[in-house]
Amino acid sequence: MIDGTIPSRQARVLLGALRRAGLGEGSRARLPELAADVLVDELARPSTSSAIQLWREFTLLPDDSFIDLFPAGQLPLGAFGVWDYLYTAGDDLAGSIRLATAHTGNLADPALERLDLVESDGLLTLQRANSVPGDPDVAAVIEQFAMLLYLTRSRDATGRMLTPVRVSFTQRAPRRHGNLARALGTGTIEFDAEYNSMTLRGDDGRLEIPQFRPGLGEVLGRHAEMLLTASRPVRSWQAGFRTVLRRSFDGREVSLDAVARRMSISTRTLQRRLADHHTTWREEVEAARRDVATTLLRDSPLPVAAIAARVGYSDVRTLRRAVHRWHGRSPSALRAA
């Protein structure tokens, strides 16, 4: 279900970096699935193809200057949600990395994010396959960021300024990579390698994690699995629109103008795109109202009057009539069932 998608948190991090570079707003306007309401929904997963379009914008910057858009202060622990905390939940660094790599779907597209941990000859190596075959420039940017992220989280987990023994990339050697070397803390960087990898000392892998609490990794792992199970892929314009529309009921601002504003398009464009999908604003609002009201009746303790107000009905009687029309029973009977 989630192959071909990324967590909304990853898209937020990328758009934040692009904004710092004066880029990105154009991409967001062209990709309605990256509307603001989608990006703050922890269960929404935009498509990987949209993420790749964002990554491609970083290739417009000279050499490895994009690295400067991701200082440690812009990648605080928690920026990637539960995956970040899994990286600090093992009894030592190697254990923490294994926890995090078991749940890579909470960081990126699980169909592309493949990470192995190899221990040999007194060394600890994080090894990745090329994540974007066929697009070497975009792949180079992604792999450089990935290694920076793994190193940053390893430092966060141990509280030490760890320095890699070496870092390798499958990409061809760039003209300059000083920013990358400075961020990684090493000049021992190999290009045209067989794998993308980062090698630490074996002793680094045995460093204790100050935040370690027995059983926490298991709890976080279950939470990570539940998030993926409940996630909703947002693979199309219509899916993105429906996510924004559903979230509009939370703030009780369900209007054509408000939804169009959240999607960074005009009301006329919104209506035209709905027509292209053989639907109308009224039909979509009715369907969303039905879904939201039904979910609240079944899964929440809210009084029926509060649910009626949440979905935009003036009184309980209007909600009762609507629920009977949708489900052939009253709100109380639906709730009891």
Short mmCIF file of C-alpha atoms in Angstrom, two decimals, residues 126-263:
data_model
loop_
_atom_site.label_atom_id
_atom_site.label_comp_id
_atom_site.label_asym_id
_atom_site.label_seq_id
_atom_site.Cartn_x
_atom_site.Cartn_y
_atom_site.Cartn_z
CA LEU A 126 26.00 1.42 6.92
CA GLN A 127 25.52 0.35 3.30
CA ARG A 128 22.83 1.56 0.89
CA ALA A 129 21.84 0.61 -2.62
CA ASN A 130 21.36 3.36 -5.23
CA SER A 131 17.90 4.64 -4.35
CA VAL A 132 17.01 6.37 -7.64
CA PRO A 133 18.29 4.29 -10.55
CA GLY A 134 18.22 6.08 -13.87
CA ASP A 135 18.61 9.60 -12.50
CA PRO A 136 22.21 9.92 -11.30
CA ASP A 137 22.09 13.64 -10.41
CA VAL A 138 19.05 13.25 -8.18
CA ALA A 139 20.43 10.01 -6.73
CA ALA A 140 23.67 11.80 -5.83
CA VAL A 141 21.82 14.49 -3.88
CA ILE A 142 19.65 11.94 -2.06
CA GLU A 143 22.60 9.73 -1.10
CA GLN A 144 24.65 12.65 0.17
CA PHE A 145 21.72 13.79 2.31
CA ALA A 146 21.12 10.24 3.56
CA MET A 147 24.70 9.85 4.78
CA LEU A 148 24.54 13.24 6.47
CA LEU A 149 21.28 12.25 8.18
CA TYR A 150 22.61 8.90 9.42
CA LEU A 151 25.72 10.56 10.80
CA THR A 152 23.68 13.34 12.44
CA ARG A 153 21.38 10.81 14.11
CA SER A 154 24.36 8.68 15.22
CA ARG A 155 25.79 11.78 16.87
CA ASP A 156 22.41 12.63 18.42
CA ALA A 157 22.03 9.09 19.77
CA THR A 158 25.48 8.87 21.39
CA GLY A 159 26.04 12.50 22.27
CA ARG A 160 29.45 12.23 20.56
CA MET A 161 30.83 14.08 17.54
CA LEU A 162 31.50 10.85 15.67
CA THR A 163 33.82 11.00 12.66
CA PRO A 164 33.45 8.42 9.87
CA VAL A 165 36.47 6.35 8.92
CA ARG A 166 35.38 6.79 5.31
CA VAL A 167 32.30 7.54 3.21
CA SER A 168 31.69 6.21 -0.30
CA PHE A 169 29.26 7.10 -3.08
CA THR A 170 28.38 5.41 -6.36
CA GLN A 171 28.12 8.81 -8.07
CA ARG A 172 30.89 10.18 -10.24
CA ALA A 173 33.30 12.54 -8.53
CA PRO A 174 31.96 16.14 -8.51
CA ARG A 175 34.18 19.10 -9.27
CA ARG A 176 34.06 20.16 -5.62
CA HIS A 177 32.77 18.51 -2.48
CA GLY A 178 34.17 20.70 0.29
CA ASN A 179 30.76 21.37 1.88
CA LEU A 180 30.06 17.66 2.00
CA ALA A 181 33.47 16.87 3.55
CA ARG A 182 32.99 19.59 6.15
CA ALA A 183 29.50 18.38 7.11
CA LEU A 184 30.65 14.75 7.36
CA GLY A 185 33.79 15.70 9.24
CA THR A 186 36.10 13.71 6.97
CA GLY A 187 38.01 14.18 3.73
CA THR A 188 38.13 10.42 3.16
CA ILE A 189 35.35 10.30 0.60
CA GLU A 190 35.38 7.79 -2.25
CA PHE A 191 33.40 8.24 -5.47
CA ASP A 192 32.50 5.76 -8.24
CA ALA A 193 32.23 3.15 -5.48
CA GLU A 194 30.23 -0.07 -5.59
CA TYR A 195 27.97 1.04 -2.74
CA ASN A 196 26.84 4.18 -0.98
CA SER A 197 28.17 3.66 2.52
CA MET A 198 29.44 5.22 5.71
CA THR A 199 31.98 3.39 7.86
CA LEU A 200 32.44 4.02 11.57
CA ARG A 201 34.83 2.39 14.01
CA GLY A 202 33.54 -0.80 15.58
CA ASP A 203 33.95 0.83 19.00
CA ASP A 204 31.50 3.52 17.90
CA GLY A 205 28.85 0.83 17.38
CA ARG A 206 29.27 -0.25 21.01
CA LEU A 207 28.78 3.24 22.44
CA GLU A 208 25.93 3.35 24.95
CA ILE A 209 22.85 5.44 24.24
CA PRO A 210 22.23 7.90 27.12
CA GLN A 211 18.47 7.99 26.37
CA PHE A 212 18.16 4.17 26.41
CA ARG A 213 15.20 2.80 28.35
CA PRO A 214 14.50 -0.97 28.47
CA GLY A 215 11.45 -1.84 26.36
CA LEU A 216 11.21 1.56 24.69
CA GLY A 217 12.42 0.26 21.33
CA GLU A 218 9.66 -2.34 21.29
CA VAL A 219 7.01 0.26 22.12
CA LEU A 220 8.27 2.64 19.45
CA GLY A 221 8.48 -0.19 16.92
CA ARG A 222 4.81 -1.09 17.48
CA HIS A 223 3.86 2.56 17.13
CA ALA A 224 5.85 2.80 13.88
CA GLU A 225 4.01 -0.25 12.49
CA MET A 226 0.63 1.19 13.49
CA LEU A 227 1.42 4.46 11.72
CA LEU A 228 2.22 2.63 8.50
CA THR A 229 -0.92 0.48 8.78
CA ALA A 230 -3.10 3.58 9.20
CA SER A 231 -1.31 5.64 6.53
CA ARG A 232 -3.16 6.94 3.49
CA PRO A 233 -1.26 7.19 0.19
CA VAL A 234 -1.86 10.49 -1.61
CA ARG A 235 -0.98 9.57 -5.18
CA SER A 236 -3.20 11.87 -7.21
CA TRP A 237 -4.57 15.39 -7.31
CA GLN A 238 -8.00 14.18 -6.24
CA ALA A 239 -6.59 12.25 -3.27
CA GLY A 240 -4.67 15.35 -2.17
CA PHE A 241 -7.79 17.49 -2.51
CA ARG A 242 -9.83 15.06 -0.44
CA THR A 243 -7.24 15.04 2.34
CA VAL A 244 -7.32 18.85 2.49
CA LEU A 245 -11.13 18.85 2.43
CA ARG A 246 -11.41 16.29 5.25
CA ARG A 247 -9.00 18.27 7.43
CA SER A 248 -11.04 21.42 6.82
CA PHE A 249 -13.76 20.00 9.05
CA ASP A 250 -11.30 20.09 11.99
CA GLY A 251 -11.24 23.87 11.83
CA ARG A 252 -14.85 24.14 10.67
CA GLU A 253 -13.76 26.26 7.71
CA VAL A 254 -15.27 24.25 4.89
CA SER A 255 -15.61 26.60 1.95
CA LEU A 256 -14.45 26.64 -1.64
CA ASP A 257 -12.29 29.71 -0.96
CA ALA A 258 -10.63 28.21 2.13
CA VAL A 259 -9.79 24.88 0.48
CA ALA A 260 -8.50 26.56 -2.68
CA ARG A 261 -6.30 28.81 -0.54
CA ARG A 262 -4.85 25.82 1.32
CA MET A 263 -4.05 24.17 -2.01
#
